[in-house]
Amino acid sequence: MTATVRRVLLPLAGIALALAAWWLASELDDRTPGPVAVLGVVGRGLVEPDGLLLDTRLSVLRVLIGVALGATAAVPVGFALAWFPVVRAMFNPLVSFFRALPPLALIPLVIVYLGIGETARISVLTYAAFFSAVIVIYESVAAVDDLYVRAGLALGATQLELFRRVVVPLTVPQLFVAVRVALGVCWATVVAAELVAAQRGLGAMMQDAQNFFRQDEVYAGIILIGLSALVMDKLVQLAMARTVRWQERVAR
Amino acid sequence: MSDQVGAPTSERIRFDDVHLGFGRGRQRLEVLDGVGFTVGAGEFVSVLGPSGCGKSTLLNLAAGFLRPDAGAVAVDGEEVRGLDARRGVVFQQYAIFPWLTVEKNIAFGLTLRANRRPTAEVREVVARYVRLMGLEGFEKALPKTLSGGMRQRVALARAYATDPDVMLLDEPFAALDAQTREYMQELLHDTSRQDRRAAMLITHSVEEAIFLSRRIVVLTNRPTRVHEVVDVDVAWPRTPQSRHTPEFVELRQHLEEVMRSMTLRPGREPREKEHR
Ligand SMILES: Nc1ncnc2c1ncn2[C@@H]1O[C@H](COP(=O)(O)OP(=O)(O)O)[C@@H](O)[C@H]1O
Ligand SMILES: [Mg+2]
C-alpha cells in the first residue's frame, strides 16, 4: 500500500503540482502559454505527418546515431587507455583536452570543413558522445578491483583471459553508464546544433517558432526534448538492470 | 593414530632468508628481515604473527605476486618467478567473481588455458566440490545472495578445483562470525586432511592456527623474523573436542602470551619508531 503511494501517487502529485504552478504562471503572464494550449500543440504536431513528429524523429535519430558511433568507438579506445600504460601516457593529455572542450566550440570549424548538412551535425554528435564515453570507460577499467585481478591471475589466467573474463564483465555496468552520459551530452549538443544550423529537428523548430513569436511551440519543443531524453535514459537503465543482475547494488 | 608420522619427507614450500621492504628513501619500510621456514609435503603449516608484520607479504611471495629483495622462495624446489595455477590462493576478502554463479565460479580455473579440462570432467569436479563444501542447491546462485561463510566456501572450492600442489590461505575466515569460523575451520581441516595437500595458512588467530596445523611458524614484529616454530602435539585428526584437550589449551596459553608480549613491545629493535 505505502509502496504504491510512494511509487505512483506521490510522483503523480508532484507532476500535478508542477502543472498547477505552470497554469498559474500562464494566467499571470501573457507571454506564457498554458499547459492545455501547449499539450494541444504537442498532440496536433504528433498527428501531422510533417509536423512536430518529424522534428522529434530527426532529433532522436541524430542523437542515436551520434551515441551509437561515438560510444562504440569509445569502447576499444577506453579499454586501450586503461590497459596499456604506454597508450595512456601518450594520449591521456589529448583525451582530457578534447573532453574538456565543449563540442559546440567545434561548430564553426565543422561548418568550414563539412558544411551545414547532416554529416556536419552527426560529426559533432559523434565527437561529443565519444569523448564523454571514453572517460567513463577508461575510469571504470582503471577502477576494477585489484582483488578480482589477483584472483584471476592466481587461478592461472593469461593477460588476455584476465581481460576478457574478469575485466570486461566487471566493466559492463559502466558501459551502460557511459551510454547514459553520452546520451545526456548528445541531447545538449543536438539542440544547440539544430538551433544554429538545421532546417528541421526540435532545435530548429524552436528557433523558427521563436522568430514568429509562437511561444506555445517553443514550450512544446522543450517538453518533447525533455521527454525524448528521459525515455532514452530510462530505456538504457532498464537494459542495464536486465543485463547486470549480479550487481550487489542494483541501480534504481 | 595419525595419517602421517614424524617429519615430512620432502618439502614443498621453502622460504630461505627472505628479505623484503617496500618503498625507497625515507619512505622505505623494511618488512621481512631474514625469514626462513619450510612446509613439507602434505603438511599443514600456519603462519602466526602480529598484524602488519608481513604475513600477507609472505603469502604474496609464495603465490608469485611479489619477488624478494634478497633470499629465495621456492615451491617444489623451483624458485617462484611469477603466478602459477599449481599454487592455489584463497584471500581474506571474498574474492569470488560476483557476475558468475556458484558453479561457474568453481569451474573458472578449469576453463582457463593453463588448466583446461574436458567439459565432462569440469562438471564432475564442480559437483564434487559443491558436495564437499556443502553448496548443494546453490549451484546456480549468484554470490550476492550468499552469506559470508558460503562465499568463502565457494572461494575454497574454486581454489581446490584446479587441483593445485599447494594451498595458500590468507586469513580466509577472518571476516566471518565466530560460529561460522569454527565450522569453516573444521570443514577446511577435513578437506585438507583427506587430500593431504601441503597448505600454508596465514592467520592472527592462535586458536585457528592450533586447530588446523601440524606446525606453527610464529613471526616477530617488523622488521620480521621467525620468532619460533612450534610443533602442535594435539591428536590428529582434529575434532571439535580437540579445542578442549590439555595440549590444545596449554599451547594456546603459550602462544597467546607470545602474541601479547609482541603487541606490548612493538618492534624487534626498541629504538625503531613504529611506522604507520
Ligand atoms: N604494496 C605495499 N606497499 C607498501 N607497503 C606495503 C605494501 N604491502 C604491504 N605493505 C606494508 O607492509 C607491512 C606488512 O604488510 P602485510 O604483509 O599485509 O601484513 P600482515 O601481517 O598484516 O598481513 C604493513 O606495514 C603494510 O603496510
Ligand atoms: Mg594480512
Coordinates of C-alpha atoms and ligand atoms in Angstrom, one line a residue:
Chain A
M1 CA 0.0 0.0 0.0
T2 CA 2.6 2.5 1.1
A3 CA 4.8 1.3 -1.7
T4 CA 2.0 2.1 -4.3
V5 CA 1.7 5.6 -2.7
R6 CA 5.4 6.2 -2.9
R7 CA 5.9 4.8 -6.4
V8 CA 2.8 6.0 -8.2
L9 CA 0.7 8.5 -6.3
L10 CA 3.5 10.8 -5.0
P11 CA 5.2 11.2 -8.4
L12 CA 1.8 12.0 -9.9
A13 CA 1.2 14.5 -7.2
G14 CA 4.5 16.1 -8.0
I15 CA 3.7 16.4 -11.7
A16 CA 0.2 17.8 -10.9
L17 CA 1.8 20.4 -8.6
A18 CA 4.2 21.5 -11.4
L19 CA 1.3 21.7 -13.9
A20 CA -0.7 23.8 -11.5
A21 CA 2.2 26.2 -11.0
W22 CA 2.6 26.4 -14.7
W23 CA -1.1 27.1 -15.2
L24 CA -0.9 29.8 -12.5
A25 CA 2.1 31.4 -14.3
S26 CA 0.2 31.4 -17.6
E27 CA -2.7 33.2 -16.0
L28 CA -0.5 35.9 -14.5
D29 CA 1.9 36.4 -17.5
D30 CA 0.6 36.7 -21.1
R31 CA 4.0 35.6 -22.6
T32 CA 3.4 32.2 -21.1
P33 CA 1.0 29.8 -22.8
G34 CA -0.9 27.4 -20.5
P35 CA -0.4 23.7 -20.2
V36 CA -3.6 22.9 -22.1
A37 CA -2.6 25.0 -25.1
V38 CA 0.9 23.6 -25.2
L39 CA -0.3 20.0 -24.9
G40 CA -2.7 20.7 -27.7
V41 CA 0.2 21.8 -29.9
V42 CA 2.1 18.7 -29.0
G43 CA -0.9 16.5 -29.7
R44 CA -1.6 18.1 -33.0
G45 CA 2.0 18.1 -34.0
L46 CA 2.4 14.4 -33.4
V47 CA -0.6 13.7 -35.7
E48 CA 0.5 15.8 -38.6
P49 CA 3.0 13.7 -40.7
D50 CA 5.1 16.8 -41.5
G51 CA 4.9 18.5 -38.1
L52 CA 6.5 18.1 -34.7
L53 CA 6.7 14.3 -35.1
L54 CA 9.2 14.7 -38.0
D55 CA 11.3 17.2 -35.9
T56 CA 11.3 14.8 -32.9
R57 CA 12.2 11.8 -35.1
L58 CA 15.0 13.7 -36.7
S59 CA 16.5 14.9 -33.3
V60 CA 16.1 11.4 -31.8
L61 CA 17.7 9.8 -34.8
R62 CA 20.6 12.2 -34.7
V63 CA 21.3 11.6 -31.1
L64 CA 21.0 7.8 -31.6
I65 CA 23.5 7.8 -34.5
G66 CA 25.9 10.1 -32.6
V67 CA 25.8 7.9 -29.5
A68 CA 26.0 4.7 -31.4
L69 CA 29.0 5.8 -33.4
G70 CA 30.7 7.7 -30.6
A71 CA 30.2 5.2 -27.8
T72 CA 31.1 2.2 -30.0
A73 CA 34.4 3.9 -30.9
A74 CA 34.9 4.8 -27.3
V75 CA 34.9 1.2 -26.1
P76 CA 38.2 0.0 -27.6
V77 CA 39.8 3.3 -27.0
G78 CA 38.8 3.5 -23.4
F79 CA 40.0 -0.1 -22.8
A80 CA 43.3 0.6 -24.5
L81 CA 43.9 3.7 -22.5
A82 CA 43.2 1.8 -19.2
W83 CA 45.1 -1.4 -20.1
F84 CA 48.3 -0.1 -21.8
P85 CA 50.4 2.3 -19.8
V86 CA 52.1 3.5 -22.9
V87 CA 48.9 4.3 -24.7
R88 CA 47.7 6.1 -21.6
A89 CA 50.9 8.1 -21.2
M90 CA 50.8 9.1 -24.8
F91 CA 47.1 10.0 -25.3
N92 CA 45.7 10.9 -21.9
P93 CA 46.5 14.7 -22.1
L94 CA 44.9 14.8 -25.6
V95 CA 41.8 12.9 -24.5
S96 CA 41.5 15.2 -21.4
F97 CA 41.8 18.3 -23.6
F98 CA 39.2 17.2 -26.2
R99 CA 36.8 16.1 -23.4
A100 CA 37.1 19.4 -21.6
L101 CA 36.4 21.2 -24.9
P102 CA 32.7 21.8 -25.3
P103 CA 31.6 20.1 -28.6
L104 CA 29.8 23.3 -29.7
A105 CA 33.1 25.1 -29.9
L106 CA 33.8 22.9 -32.9
I107 CA 30.8 24.0 -34.9
P108 CA 32.5 26.9 -36.7
L109 CA 35.3 24.6 -37.7
V110 CA 32.9 21.9 -38.7
I111 CA 30.9 24.3 -40.9
V112 CA 34.1 25.2 -42.8
Y113 CA 35.1 21.6 -43.5
L114 CA 31.8 19.8 -43.6
G115 CA 29.2 22.5 -44.3
I116 CA 25.9 22.6 -42.5
G117 CA 24.5 19.3 -43.7
E118 CA 23.7 16.1 -41.8
T119 CA 27.3 14.9 -41.9
A120 CA 28.4 18.0 -40.0
R121 CA 25.8 17.5 -37.3
I122 CA 26.4 13.8 -36.9
S123 CA 30.2 14.5 -36.7
V124 CA 29.7 16.9 -33.8
L125 CA 27.4 14.5 -32.0
T126 CA 29.8 11.6 -32.5
Y127 CA 32.6 13.7 -31.2
A128 CA 30.5 14.6 -28.1
A129 CA 29.5 11.0 -27.4
F130 CA 33.0 9.6 -28.0
F131 CA 34.8 11.8 -25.5
S132 CA 32.3 11.7 -22.8
A133 CA 32.0 7.9 -23.1
V134 CA 35.8 7.3 -23.3
I135 CA 36.4 8.8 -19.9
V136 CA 33.7 6.8 -18.2
I137 CA 35.0 3.5 -19.8
Y138 CA 38.6 4.4 -19.0
E139 CA 37.9 5.2 -15.4
S140 CA 35.7 2.1 -15.0
V141 CA 38.6 -0.2 -16.2
A142 CA 41.1 1.7 -14.0
A143 CA 38.7 1.2 -11.0
V144 CA 38.4 -2.6 -11.4
D145 CA 39.1 -4.1 -8.0
D146 CA 42.6 -5.5 -7.8
L147 CA 41.2 -8.4 -5.7
Y148 CA 39.5 -9.9 -8.8
V149 CA 42.5 -9.4 -10.9
R150 CA 44.7 -11.2 -8.4
A151 CA 42.2 -14.0 -8.0
G152 CA 42.1 -14.5 -11.8
L153 CA 45.9 -14.4 -12.1
A154 CA 46.2 -16.9 -9.2
L155 CA 43.9 -19.3 -11.0
G156 CA 46.2 -19.2 -14.0
A157 CA 44.6 -16.6 -16.3
T158 CA 46.8 -15.1 -19.0
Q159 CA 46.6 -11.4 -19.6
L160 CA 44.1 -11.9 -22.4
E161 CA 41.9 -14.2 -20.3
L162 CA 42.1 -11.8 -17.4
F163 CA 40.9 -9.1 -19.7
R164 CA 38.1 -11.0 -21.4
R165 CA 36.9 -12.9 -18.4
V166 CA 37.5 -10.6 -15.5
V167 CA 37.9 -7.0 -16.6
V168 CA 35.2 -6.9 -19.3
P169 CA 32.4 -8.4 -17.1
L170 CA 33.3 -6.1 -14.3
T171 CA 33.1 -3.1 -16.7
V172 CA 29.8 -3.9 -18.4
P173 CA 27.7 -1.9 -15.9
Q174 CA 29.9 1.1 -16.6
L175 CA 29.4 0.7 -20.3
F176 CA 25.7 1.5 -19.7
V177 CA 26.7 4.4 -17.6
A178 CA 28.9 5.6 -20.5
V179 CA 26.0 5.4 -22.9
R180 CA 23.8 7.4 -20.5
V181 CA 26.4 10.1 -20.1
A182 CA 26.9 10.2 -23.9
L183 CA 23.1 10.5 -24.3
G184 CA 23.0 13.4 -22.0
V185 CA 25.8 15.2 -23.7
C186 CA 24.4 14.5 -27.2
W187 CA 20.9 15.9 -26.3
A188 CA 22.6 19.1 -25.1
T189 CA 24.6 19.2 -28.3
V190 CA 21.9 18.3 -30.8
V191 CA 19.5 21.0 -29.7
A192 CA 22.3 23.7 -29.8
A193 CA 23.5 22.4 -33.2
E194 CA 20.0 22.5 -34.6
L195 CA 19.4 26.0 -33.2
V196 CA 22.5 27.1 -35.2
A197 CA 22.2 25.1 -38.4
A198 CA 19.3 22.9 -39.4
Q199 CA 16.1 23.0 -41.4
R200 CA 14.2 20.5 -39.2
G201 CA 14.7 19.0 -35.8
L202 CA 13.4 20.1 -32.4
G203 CA 16.1 22.8 -32.0
A204 CA 15.4 24.2 -35.5
M205 CA 11.7 24.1 -34.9
M206 CA 12.1 26.1 -31.7
Q207 CA 14.3 28.6 -33.5
D208 CA 11.6 29.1 -36.1
A209 CA 8.8 29.3 -33.5
Q210 CA 10.7 32.0 -31.6
N211 CA 11.2 34.0 -34.8
F212 CA 7.5 34.0 -35.4
F213 CA 6.6 34.6 -31.7
R214 CA 4.9 31.2 -31.4
Q215 CA 5.6 30.7 -27.7
D216 CA 3.4 27.6 -27.4
E217 CA 5.5 25.8 -30.0
V218 CA 8.7 26.7 -28.1
Y219 CA 7.2 25.2 -25.0
A220 CA 6.1 22.1 -26.9
G221 CA 9.7 21.7 -28.2
I222 CA 11.0 21.9 -24.6
I223 CA 8.6 19.2 -23.5
L224 CA 9.3 16.9 -26.4
I225 CA 13.1 17.3 -25.9
G226 CA 12.8 16.5 -22.2
L227 CA 10.5 13.6 -22.7
S228 CA 12.6 12.1 -25.5
A229 CA 15.8 12.4 -23.5
L230 CA 14.1 10.9 -20.4
V231 CA 12.6 7.9 -22.3
M232 CA 16.0 7.1 -23.9
D233 CA 17.7 7.4 -20.5
K234 CA 15.1 5.1 -18.9
L235 CA 15.5 2.6 -21.7
V236 CA 19.2 2.3 -21.1
Q237 CA 18.7 2.0 -17.3
L238 CA 16.2 -0.8 -18.0
A239 CA 18.6 -2.6 -20.3
M240 CA 21.3 -2.3 -17.7
A241 CA 19.1 -3.7 -14.9
R242 CA 18.3 -6.7 -17.1
T243 CA 21.9 -7.3 -18.1
V244 CA 23.8 -6.9 -14.9
R245 CA 21.6 -8.7 -12.3
W246 CA 24.7 -9.8 -10.5
Q247 CA 25.4 -6.4 -9.0
E248 CA 25.0 -6.1 -5.3
R249 CA 23.7 -2.6 -5.5
V250 CA 21.2 -2.5 -8.3
A251 CA 20.8 0.9 -9.9
R252 CA 17.3 2.2 -9.5
Chain B
M1 CA 46.6 -42.8 15.1
S2 CA 47.8 -40.3 12.6
D3 CA 47.8 -40.2 8.8
Q4 CA 51.4 -39.3 8.7
V5 CA 54.1 -39.7 11.3
G6 CA 57.2 -37.7 12.0
A7 CA 58.9 -35.1 9.9
P8 CA 57.7 -34.7 6.3
T9 CA 60.0 -36.5 3.8
S10 CA 60.1 -33.7 1.2
E11 CA 59.5 -30.0 1.4
R12 CA 57.0 -28.2 -0.8
I13 CA 57.4 -24.6 0.2
R14 CA 60.7 -23.1 1.2
F15 CA 61.5 -19.6 2.5
D16 CA 65.2 -19.1 2.7
D17 CA 66.5 -16.0 4.5
V18 CA 63.9 -13.8 2.8
H19 CA 64.3 -10.0 2.9
L20 CA 61.7 -7.6 1.5
G21 CA 60.9 -4.0 2.0
F22 CA 58.5 -1.5 0.4
G23 CA 59.2 2.0 -0.9
R24 CA 62.5 3.8 -1.1
G25 CA 64.4 6.5 0.7
R26 CA 62.7 7.9 3.8
Q27 CA 59.5 6.1 2.8
R28 CA 61.3 2.8 3.0
L29 CA 59.7 0.2 5.2
E30 CA 61.7 -3.0 6.0
V31 CA 59.1 -5.7 6.4
L32 CA 60.8 -9.1 6.1
D33 CA 64.3 -9.3 7.7
G34 CA 65.5 -12.8 7.0
V35 CA 62.5 -15.1 7.3
G36 CA 63.1 -18.8 6.8
F37 CA 60.9 -21.9 7.2
T38 CA 59.5 -24.8 5.2
V39 CA 56.2 -26.5 4.5
G40 CA 56.5 -30.2 4.0
A41 CA 54.6 -32.4 1.6
G42 CA 51.1 -33.0 2.9
E43 CA 51.8 -30.7 5.8
F44 CA 49.5 -28.0 7.1
V45 CA 51.5 -25.1 8.4
S46 CA 50.1 -21.9 9.9
V47 CA 52.0 -18.6 10.0
L48 CA 51.0 -16.6 13.0
G49 CA 52.1 -13.1 13.7
P50 CA 51.0 -9.6 14.9
S51 CA 49.1 -7.5 12.4
G52 CA 51.3 -5.7 9.9
C53 CA 54.3 -7.9 10.4
G54 CA 54.2 -9.2 6.8
K55 CA 52.1 -12.3 6.8
S56 CA 50.3 -11.4 3.7
T57 CA 53.6 -10.4 2.2
L58 CA 54.9 -13.9 2.8
L59 CA 51.9 -15.4 1.1
N60 CA 52.2 -13.0 -1.8
L61 CA 55.8 -14.1 -2.2
A62 CA 54.8 -17.8 -2.3
A63 CA 52.0 -17.1 -4.7
G64 CA 54.3 -15.1 -7.0
F65 CA 52.7 -11.7 -6.7
L66 CA 55.9 -10.4 -5.2
R67 CA 59.7 -11.2 -5.5
P68 CA 62.0 -11.0 -2.5
D69 CA 64.7 -8.3 -2.3
A70 CA 67.1 -11.0 -1.1
G71 CA 66.9 -14.6 -0.2
A72 CA 64.7 -17.2 -2.1
V73 CA 61.2 -18.5 -2.2
A74 CA 60.9 -21.9 -3.8
V75 CA 58.0 -24.3 -4.3
D76 CA 58.8 -27.9 -5.1
G77 CA 62.5 -26.9 -5.4
E78 CA 61.7 -24.4 -8.1
E79 CA 62.2 -20.7 -7.4
V80 CA 58.9 -18.8 -7.6
R81 CA 59.2 -16.4 -10.5
G82 CA 55.5 -15.5 -11.1
L83 CA 52.0 -16.7 -10.8
D84 CA 51.2 -20.3 -11.4
A85 CA 47.9 -22.3 -11.1
R86 CA 49.8 -25.0 -9.3
R87 CA 49.6 -22.8 -6.3
G88 CA 46.0 -22.2 -5.1
V89 CA 45.2 -19.0 -3.3
V90 CA 42.3 -18.1 -1.0
F91 CA 42.0 -14.4 0.0
Q92 CA 40.6 -12.9 3.1
Q93 CA 38.1 -10.8 1.2
Y94 CA 35.5 -12.7 -0.7
A95 CA 37.3 -12.8 -4.0
I96 CA 34.7 -14.9 -5.8
F97 CA 33.5 -13.3 -9.0
P98 CA 30.2 -11.6 -8.4
W99 CA 29.0 -11.9 -12.0
L100 CA 29.3 -15.7 -12.0
T101 CA 27.1 -18.3 -10.4
V102 CA 28.5 -20.6 -7.7
E103 CA 29.2 -23.4 -10.2
K104 CA 30.7 -21.1 -12.8
N105 CA 33.0 -19.6 -10.1
I106 CA 34.2 -23.1 -9.1
A107 CA 34.7 -24.0 -12.7
F108 CA 36.5 -20.8 -13.6
G109 CA 40.1 -22.1 -13.2
L110 CA 39.3 -25.2 -15.1
T111 CA 38.1 -23.3 -18.2
L112 CA 41.4 -21.3 -18.4
R113 CA 44.1 -22.4 -20.9
A114 CA 46.5 -23.1 -18.1
N115 CA 44.4 -26.0 -16.7
R116 CA 41.7 -26.6 -19.2
R117 CA 39.8 -29.9 -18.7
P118 CA 37.1 -31.7 -20.8
T119 CA 33.6 -30.4 -20.1
A120 CA 32.6 -33.7 -18.5
E121 CA 35.5 -33.6 -16.1
V122 CA 34.8 -30.0 -15.2
R123 CA 31.2 -30.9 -14.4
E124 CA 32.4 -33.8 -12.2
V125 CA 35.0 -31.7 -10.3
V126 CA 32.4 -28.9 -9.8
A127 CA 29.9 -31.4 -8.5
R128 CA 32.5 -32.9 -6.1
Y129 CA 33.4 -29.6 -4.6
V130 CA 29.8 -28.4 -4.4
R131 CA 29.2 -31.5 -2.3
L132 CA 32.4 -31.2 -0.2
M133 CA 31.7 -27.6 0.6
G134 CA 28.0 -28.2 1.3
L135 CA 26.9 -25.9 -1.5
E136 CA 24.2 -28.3 -2.9
G137 CA 21.2 -26.4 -4.1
F138 CA 23.1 -23.2 -4.6
E139 CA 24.9 -24.2 -7.9
K140 CA 23.0 -21.5 -9.9
A141 CA 23.0 -18.9 -7.1
L142 CA 24.8 -15.5 -7.6
P143 CA 27.3 -14.5 -4.9
K144 CA 25.2 -11.6 -3.8
T145 CA 22.6 -14.0 -2.4
L146 CA 25.2 -15.9 -0.3
S147 CA 26.3 -15.4 3.3
G148 CA 30.0 -14.7 4.0
G149 CA 30.6 -18.3 5.1
M150 CA 29.2 -19.6 1.9
R151 CA 31.1 -17.2 -0.3
Q152 CA 34.3 -18.3 1.3
R153 CA 33.3 -22.0 0.7
V154 CA 32.9 -21.1 -2.9
A155 CA 36.4 -19.5 -2.8
L156 CA 37.8 -22.6 -1.3
A157 CA 36.1 -24.8 -3.8
R158 CA 37.3 -22.7 -6.7
A159 CA 40.9 -22.9 -5.4
Y160 CA 40.7 -26.7 -4.8
A161 CA 39.1 -27.3 -8.2
T162 CA 42.2 -26.7 -10.2
D163 CA 44.0 -29.3 -8.0
P164 CA 46.9 -27.1 -7.0
D165 CA 50.1 -28.7 -5.5
V166 CA 50.0 -26.3 -2.5
M167 CA 47.3 -24.2 -1.0
L168 CA 48.0 -20.7 0.2
L169 CA 45.3 -19.2 2.5
D170 CA 45.4 -15.6 3.7
E171 CA 43.2 -15.3 6.8
P172 CA 40.3 -16.8 4.9
F173 CA 37.9 -16.8 7.8
A174 CA 38.9 -13.5 9.5
A175 CA 35.8 -11.7 8.2
L176 CA 33.4 -14.4 9.5
D177 CA 31.5 -14.5 12.8
A178 CA 32.9 -16.8 15.5
Q179 CA 30.5 -19.7 14.9
T180 CA 30.8 -19.8 11.1
R181 CA 34.6 -19.5 11.6
E182 CA 34.8 -22.6 13.7
Y183 CA 32.6 -24.5 11.3
M184 CA 34.8 -23.4 8.4
Q185 CA 38.0 -24.4 10.3
E186 CA 36.5 -27.9 10.7
L187 CA 35.5 -28.1 7.1
L188 CA 38.9 -27.0 5.9
H189 CA 40.6 -29.4 8.3
D190 CA 38.6 -32.4 7.0
T191 CA 39.1 -31.4 3.3
S192 CA 42.8 -30.7 3.6
R193 CA 43.5 -33.8 5.8
Q194 CA 41.7 -36.1 3.3
D195 CA 43.5 -34.8 0.2
R196 CA 46.9 -34.3 2.0
R197 CA 47.8 -31.2 0.1
A198 CA 50.5 -29.0 1.6
A199 CA 49.0 -25.8 2.9
M200 CA 50.2 -22.6 4.3
L201 CA 47.6 -20.7 6.3
I202 CA 48.1 -17.1 7.3
T203 CA 46.3 -16.1 10.5
H204 CA 46.4 -13.9 13.5
S205 CA 44.2 -16.3 15.5
V206 CA 46.0 -18.5 17.8
E207 CA 43.0 -20.9 18.1
E208 CA 42.8 -21.3 14.4
A209 CA 46.5 -21.9 14.0
I210 CA 46.5 -24.7 16.6
F211 CA 43.3 -26.3 15.4
L212 CA 44.4 -26.6 11.8
S213 CA 48.2 -27.1 11.8
R214 CA 50.9 -29.6 12.3
R215 CA 53.3 -26.8 12.8
I216 CA 53.0 -23.1 13.6
V217 CA 55.6 -20.5 12.4
V218 CA 55.4 -17.6 14.8
L219 CA 56.7 -14.3 13.5
T220 CA 58.1 -11.3 15.3
N221 CA 57.1 -7.6 14.8
R222 CA 58.6 -5.7 12.0
P223 CA 61.3 -6.0 10.8
T224 CA 60.1 -9.5 10.8
R225 CA 61.9 -12.8 11.6
V226 CA 60.8 -16.2 12.7
H227 CA 60.3 -16.0 16.5
E228 CA 59.8 -19.7 16.9
V229 CA 58.4 -22.8 15.1
V230 CA 56.0 -24.8 17.3
D231 CA 55.0 -28.4 16.7
V232 CA 51.4 -28.9 17.5
D233 CA 51.1 -32.0 19.6
V234 CA 47.3 -32.3 19.5
A235 CA 45.9 -35.6 18.4
W236 CA 45.3 -35.9 14.7
P237 CA 42.8 -35.7 13.1
R238 CA 41.4 -32.8 14.9
T239 CA 37.8 -32.7 16.0
P240 CA 35.7 -30.0 17.7
Q241 CA 36.7 -31.7 21.0
S242 CA 40.4 -31.1 20.3
R243 CA 39.9 -27.5 21.3
H244 CA 39.3 -28.6 24.9
T245 CA 42.3 -31.0 25.3
P246 CA 45.0 -30.1 27.7
E247 CA 47.6 -30.0 24.9
F248 CA 45.5 -27.5 23.0
V249 CA 44.8 -25.3 25.9
E250 CA 48.4 -25.3 27.1
L251 CA 49.7 -24.4 23.7
R252 CA 47.1 -21.7 23.3
Q253 CA 48.1 -20.1 26.6
H254 CA 51.7 -20.2 25.5
L255 CA 51.1 -18.6 22.1
E256 CA 48.7 -16.0 23.4
E257 CA 51.4 -15.0 25.8
V258 CA 53.9 -14.7 23.0
M259 CA 51.4 -12.7 20.9
R260 CA 50.6 -10.4 23.8
S261 CA 54.2 -9.7 24.5
M262 CA 54.7 -8.7 20.9
T263 CA 51.8 -6.3 21.0
L264 CA 53.1 -4.7 24.2
R265 CA 56.6 -4.4 22.8
P266 CA 56.3 -3.3 19.2
G267 CA 59.4 -3.5 17.2
R268 CA 62.2 -6.1 17.4
E269 CA 64.6 -3.2 18.0
P270 CA 63.2 -0.8 20.6
R271 CA 65.0 2.2 19.1
E272 CA 63.0 2.0 15.9
K273 CA 59.8 4.1 15.6
E274 CA 56.6 2.3 14.6
H275 CA 55.8 3.1 11.0
R276 CA 52.2 3.8 10.4
Ligands
LIG1 N1 52.5 -2.8 -1.6 C1 52.9 -2.3 -0.5 N2 53.5 -1.1 -0.5 C2 53.9 -0.5 0.7 N3 53.7 -1.1 1.9 C3 53.1 -2.3 1.9 C4 52.7 -3.0 0.8 N4 52.1 -4.2 1.1 C5 52.3 -4.2 2.5 N5 52.9 -3.1 3.0 C6 53.2 -2.9 4.4 O1 54.0 -3.9 4.8 C7 53.6 -4.3 6.1 C8 53.2 -5.8 6.1 O2 52.0 -5.9 5.4 P1 51.2 -7.3 5.4 O3 52.0 -8.4 4.8 O4 49.9 -7.0 4.7 O5 50.9 -7.5 6.9 P2 50.0 -8.6 7.7 O6 51.0 -9.4 8.5 O7 49.0 -7.8 8.5 O8 49.4 -9.4 6.6 C9 52.5 -3.4 6.5 O9 53.0 -2.4 7.3 C10 52.0 -2.8 5.2 O10 51.5 -1.5 5.4
MG2 MG 47.3 -9.6 6.0

